[in-house]
XYZ file of N, CA, C and O in Angstrom:
448
model
N 88.129 70.393 150.777
C 86.986 70.486 149.873
C 86.486 71.911 149.773
O 86.203 72.398 148.684
N 86.406 72.583 150.904
C 85.922 73.965 150.884
C 86.886 74.858 150.116
O 86.463 75.681 149.302
N 88.174 74.670 150.338
C 89.169 75.499 149.638
C 89.142 75.260 148.135
O 89.101 76.220 147.350
N 89.166 74.003 147.753
C 89.274 73.696 146.323
C 87.984 73.991 145.586
O 87.977 74.626 144.539
N 86.870 73.543 146.111
C 85.605 73.664 145.380
C 85.019 75.073 145.501
O 84.712 75.719 144.502
N 84.891 75.567 146.695
C 84.194 76.844 146.886
C 85.101 78.049 146.627
O 84.788 78.895 145.796
N 86.214 78.117 147.315
C 87.059 79.305 147.207
C 87.712 79.433 145.832
O 87.736 80.524 145.261
N 88.231 78.337 145.302
C 88.860 78.403 143.988
C 87.827 78.757 142.927
O 88.094 79.545 142.017
N 86.624 78.212 143.043
C 85.567 78.536 142.094
C 85.169 79.996 142.132
O 85.057 80.651 141.087
N 85.001 80.532 143.322
C 84.605 81.941 143.463
C 85.716 82.872 142.997
O 85.471 83.838 142.257
N 86.941 82.583 143.395
C 88.067 83.429 142.997
C 88.285 83.347 141.487
O 88.579 84.355 140.838
N 88.103 82.157 140.915
C 88.247 82.011 139.464
C 87.197 82.811 138.714
O 87.494 83.447 137.697
N 85.955 82.785 139.195
C 84.901 83.557 138.525
C 85.171 85.054 138.589
O 84.972 85.773 137.603
N 85.639 85.526 139.742
C 85.981 86.953 139.855
C 87.154 87.310 138.945
O 87.148 88.352 138.291
N 88.154 86.451 138.878
C 89.300 86.687 138.012
C 88.931 86.659 136.536
O 89.454 87.440 135.744
N 88.010 85.757 136.168
C 87.552 85.700 134.779
C 86.862 86.999 134.403
O 87.116 87.577 133.336
N 85.993 87.486 135.272
C 85.277 88.737 134.996
C 86.258 89.907 134.874
O 86.154 90.721 133.945
N 87.222 89.982 135.769
C 88.194 91.084 135.721
C 89.074 91.013 134.479
O 89.374 92.044 133.863
N 89.483 89.823 134.084
C 90.322 89.704 132.896
C 89.557 90.016 131.622
O 90.128 90.577 130.685
N 88.268 89.674 131.569
C 87.464 90.042 130.405
C 87.372 91.565 130.302
O 87.521 92.139 129.214
N 87.169 92.224 131.432
C 87.121 93.692 131.440
C 88.469 94.268 130.997
O 88.524 95.209 130.193
N 89.568 93.699 131.493
C 90.900 94.167 131.097
C 91.129 94.018 129.605
O 91.654 94.925 128.947
N 90.749 92.872 129.051
C 90.935 92.652 127.617
C 90.116 93.656 126.812
O 90.601 94.231 125.827
N 88.883 93.895 127.225
C 88.047 94.868 126.514
C 88.627 96.275 126.575
O 88.622 97.009 125.588
N 89.152 96.658 127.731
C 89.733 97.993 127.893
C 90.978 98.144 127.030
O 91.152 99.152 126.336
N 91.859 97.129 127.042
C 93.078 97.231 126.244
C 92.771 97.202 124.755
O 93.449 97.862 123.965
N 91.752 96.447 124.342
C 91.367 96.465 122.922
C 90.801 97.824 122.528
O 91.028 98.299 121.417
N 90.054 98.436 123.439
C 89.487 99.757 123.151
C 90.586 100.821 123.063
O 90.481 101.751 122.274
N 91.641 100.685 123.871
C 92.750 101.635 123.824
C 93.580 101.475 122.558
O 94.260 102.410 122.145
N 93.551 100.320 121.988
C 94.332 100.075 120.780
C 95.679 99.451 121.093
O 96.115 99.414 122.251
N 96.322 98.965 120.056
C 97.591 98.271 120.232
C 98.756 99.059 119.643
O 99.711 98.485 119.126
N 98.665 100.376 119.748
C 99.759 101.200 119.232
C 100.966 101.183 120.169
O 102.089 101.409 119.732
N 100.756 100.924 121.440
C 101.855 100.836 122.405
C 102.124 99.377 122.740
O 101.202 98.557 122.813
N 103.381 99.065 122.964
C 103.750 97.680 123.244
C 103.253 97.211 124.602
O 103.030 96.016 124.789
N 103.071 98.130 125.533
C 102.576 97.722 126.846
C 101.143 97.211 126.757
O 100.782 96.272 127.475
N 100.329 97.801 125.891
C 98.961 97.313 125.720
C 98.956 95.898 125.150
O 98.126 95.072 125.534
N 99.882 95.632 124.246
C 99.978 94.288 123.684
C 100.399 93.290 124.764
O 99.826 92.205 124.883
N 101.376 93.669 125.567
C 101.858 92.780 126.631
C 100.773 92.513 127.661
O 100.564 91.363 128.075
N 100.078 93.550 128.077
C 99.050 93.374 129.092
C 97.835 92.632 128.564
O 97.177 91.899 129.300
N 97.527 92.789 127.270
C 96.436 92.016 126.685
C 96.811 90.539 126.616
O 95.986 89.666 126.914
N 98.044 90.247 126.250
C 98.514 88.862 126.222
C 98.508 88.264 127.628
O 98.120 87.098 127.822
N 98.903 89.061 128.611
C 98.900 88.593 129.990
C 97.479 88.310 130.470
O 97.214 87.263 131.088
N 96.543 89.206 130.165
C 95.151 89.000 130.574
C 94.544 87.809 129.851
O 93.763 87.052 130.445
N 94.915 87.593 128.590
C 94.371 86.460 127.831
C 94.863 85.130 128.382
O 94.074 84.195 128.569
N 96.153 85.021 128.631
C 96.672 83.762 129.166
C 96.171 83.516 130.583
O 95.871 82.376 130.954
N 96.035 84.566 131.368
C 95.495 84.419 132.715
C 94.018 84.047 132.668
O 93.545 83.259 133.492
N 93.283 84.581 131.703
C 91.877 84.238 131.536
C 91.718 82.751 131.234
O 90.884 82.067 131.846
N 92.521 82.239 130.312
C 92.438 80.818 129.986
C 92.857 79.948 131.169
O 92.257 78.899 131.429
N 93.853 80.379 131.904
C 94.278 79.647 133.094
C 93.168 79.618 134.151
O 92.916 78.584 134.782
N 92.482 80.738 134.330
C 91.402 80.786 135.310
C 90.179 79.985 134.873
O 89.483 79.398 135.713
N 89.914 79.940 133.573
C 88.800 79.125 133.088
C 89.061 77.643 133.339
O 88.164 76.902 133.751
N 90.291 77.220 133.139
C 90.653 75.836 133.413
C 90.605 75.569 134.915
O 90.158 74.510 135.357
N 91.029 76.528 135.713
C 90.968 76.385 137.170
C 89.524 76.243 137.651
O 89.233 75.453 138.551
N 88.608 76.983 137.040
C 87.197 76.855 137.379
C 86.668 75.466 137.022
O 85.939 74.844 137.805
N 87.067 74.964 135.861
C 86.651 73.612 135.478
C 87.224 72.558 136.423
O 86.546 71.587 136.774
N 88.466 72.747 136.842
C 89.059 71.815 137.800
C 88.325 71.828 139.133
O 88.128 70.786 139.755
N 87.901 73.000 139.581
C 87.168 73.055 140.841
C 85.813 72.361 140.724
O 85.316 71.809 141.696
N 85.239 72.369 139.529
C 83.982 71.639 139.326
C 84.242 70.134 139.324
O 83.493 69.359 139.939
N 85.315 69.699 138.646
C 85.618 68.271 138.597
C 86.049 67.714 139.944
O 85.920 66.519 140.180
N 86.615 68.539 140.813
C 87.046 68.076 142.125
C 85.937 68.097 143.166
O 86.191 67.820 144.334
N 84.736 68.433 142.751
C 83.595 68.445 143.669
C 83.300 67.010 144.114
O 83.128 66.122 143.284
N 83.208 66.760 145.424
C 82.944 65.395 145.901
C 81.600 64.842 145.421
O 81.457 63.634 145.259
N 80.625 65.701 145.199
C 79.345 65.213 144.686
C 79.494 64.632 143.287
O 78.831 63.646 142.935
N 80.354 65.212 142.482
C 80.591 64.698 141.141
C 81.479 63.458 141.176
O 81.252 62.504 140.424
N 82.476 63.476 142.049
C 83.380 62.336 142.142
C 82.677 61.088 142.665
O 82.995 59.974 142.265
N 81.739 61.246 143.575
C 81.034 60.118 144.170
C 79.708 59.827 143.491
O 78.853 59.163 144.058
N 79.511 60.286 142.282
C 78.231 60.122 141.602
C 78.092 58.777 140.894
O 77.053 58.489 140.345
N 79.126 57.970 140.896
C 79.131 56.635 140.281
C 78.869 56.679 138.781
O 78.255 55.778 138.223
N 79.306 57.717 138.142
C 79.226 57.798 136.692
C 80.324 56.927 136.090
O 81.402 56.792 136.670
N 80.077 56.322 134.929
C 81.102 55.447 134.338
C 82.191 56.227 133.604
O 82.545 55.924 132.473
N 82.710 57.255 134.245
C 83.747 58.098 133.656
C 84.929 58.129 134.616
O 84.747 58.264 135.830
N 86.117 58.023 134.081
C 87.315 58.138 134.903
C 87.721 59.611 134.896
O 88.286 60.114 133.926
N 87.371 60.312 135.979
C 87.599 61.746 136.041
C 89.075 62.104 136.070
O 89.473 63.153 135.580
N 89.898 61.238 136.615
C 91.330 61.533 136.697
C 91.948 61.624 135.308
O 92.773 62.509 135.044
N 91.562 60.730 134.403
C 92.102 60.785 133.042
C 91.646 62.040 132.304
O 92.424 62.676 131.598
N 90.388 62.413 132.465
C 89.860 63.610 131.820
C 90.560 64.854 132.359
O 90.938 65.744 131.601
N 90.745 64.901 133.670
C 91.404 66.052 134.281
C 92.838 66.190 133.803
O 93.298 67.292 133.489
N 93.544 65.071 133.727
C 94.950 65.129 133.351
C 95.125 65.600 131.916
O 95.938 66.479 131.635
N 94.362 65.045 131.002
C 94.560 65.349 129.593
C 94.011 66.721 129.226
O 94.667 67.522 128.570
N 92.786 67.015 129.654
C 92.106 68.215 129.173
C 92.218 69.422 130.100
O 91.902 70.536 129.688
N 92.635 69.230 131.336
C 92.653 70.358 132.254
C 94.016 70.610 132.897
O 94.480 71.749 132.916
N 94.651 69.604 133.430
C 95.894 69.822 134.178
C 97.037 70.231 133.246
O 97.766 71.182 133.542
N 97.193 69.549 132.121
C 98.282 69.902 131.203
C 98.087 71.277 130.573
O 99.038 72.072 130.528
N 96.886 71.631 130.083
C 96.720 73.010 129.586
C 96.867 74.061 130.685
O 97.375 75.155 130.424
N 96.456 73.730 131.915
C 96.622 74.680 133.019
C 98.108 74.959 133.259
O 98.507 76.110 133.433
N 98.914 73.915 133.241
C 100.358 74.107 133.417
C 100.939 74.926 132.272
O 101.781 75.806 132.490
N 100.481 74.665 131.059
C 100.972 75.409 129.893
C 100.617 76.890 129.998
O 101.483 77.754 129.804
N 99.356 77.201 130.301
C 98.945 78.602 130.377
C 99.565 79.310 131.586
O 99.821 80.507 131.527
N 99.824 78.581 132.655
C 100.504 79.193 133.797
C 101.929 79.590 133.427
O 102.411 80.658 133.812
N 102.597 78.733 132.668
C 103.959 79.059 132.227
C 103.951 80.221 131.233
O 104.822 81.085 131.266
N 102.951 80.264 130.358
C 102.840 81.381 129.418
C 102.608 82.686 130.173
O 103.203 83.718 129.841
N 101.774 82.652 131.209
C 101.532 83.840 132.027
C 102.823 84.316 132.684
O 103.114 85.521 132.703
N 103.610 83.388 133.190
C 104.889 83.757 133.787
C 105.854 84.354 132.785
O 106.544 85.335 133.079
N 105.901 83.785 131.577
C 106.793 84.316 130.542
C 106.362 85.699 130.079
O 107.206 86.577 129.867
N 105.066 85.912 129.929
C 104.586 87.238 129.517
C 104.861 88.262 130.622
O 105.226 89.410 130.339
N 104.721 87.850 131.871
C 105.034 88.749 132.988
C 106.511 89.122 132.980
O 106.868 90.291 133.169
N 107.378 88.139 132.747
C 108.814 88.420 132.688
C 109.138 89.340 131.511
O 109.949 90.265 131.642
N 108.499 89.116 130.364
C 108.730 89.968 129.197
C 108.267 91.396 129.463
O 108.968 92.352 129.129
N 107.080 91.560 130.074
C 106.569 92.908 130.365
C 107.467 93.620 131.379
O 107.706 94.829 131.252
N 107.974 92.881 132.360
C 108.886 93.471 133.342
C 110.192 93.907 132.672
O 110.695 95.009 132.940
N 110.723 93.066 131.804
C 111.949 93.418 131.074
C 111.723 94.635 130.183
O 112.580 95.525 130.098
N 110.563 94.687 129.551
C 110.234 95.831 128.703
C 110.146 97.119 129.520
O 110.633 98.170 129.096
N 109.558 97.059 130.698
C 109.464 98.242 131.553
C 110.843 98.664 132.048
O 111.133 99.851 132.185
N 111.706 97.696 132.331
C 113.071 98.036 132.750
C 113.827 98.741 131.631
O 114.581 99.681 131.877
N 113.623 98.276 130.401
C 114.272 98.942 129.271
C 113.736 100.349 129.074
O 114.483 101.245 128.667
N 112.455 100.564 129.364
C 111.899 101.914 129.253
C 112.503 102.863 130.283
O 112.594 104.060 130.051
N 112.911 102.322 131.418
C 113.561 103.171 132.433
C 115.007 103.433 132.046
O 115.514 104.537 132.207
N 115.678 102.432 131.501
C 117.083 102.569 131.141
C 117.235 103.499 129.938
O 118.074 104.387 129.922
N 116.406 103.290 128.912
C 116.459 104.106 127.709
C 115.142 104.837 127.528
O 114.298 104.440 126.720
N 114.935 105.914 128.250
C 113.611 106.545 128.228
C 113.260 107.243 126.919
O 112.091 107.454 126.629
N 114.208 107.588 126.119
C 113.908 108.336 124.895
C 113.831 107.432 123.664
O 113.632 107.924 122.569
N 113.958 106.129 123.825
C 113.928 105.231 122.662
C 112.641 104.425 122.642
O 112.043 104.095 123.558
């Protein structure tokens, strides 16, 4: 409970703040370079993943689960949070792989 509710929530909030700052900085620098586009896409997908992670940590709170509300939290979590979290996590991985491949090409062909 402490790990999921407290630590994940705090780490998610810090990550959300850092990714918002990253997105603002990359937008201010402009998108004339491909690395800025890649890093902005990476920060955006990571931001959405962290926002969903924060919502999951709220839904996994035992006070909310034991509140006897007439809502099935498992169905809500699966449809609206777990599936988009998996999607954005995979997008983050793909953007990371693309940015790494792009950097490798910059080393191989430095003048192009």
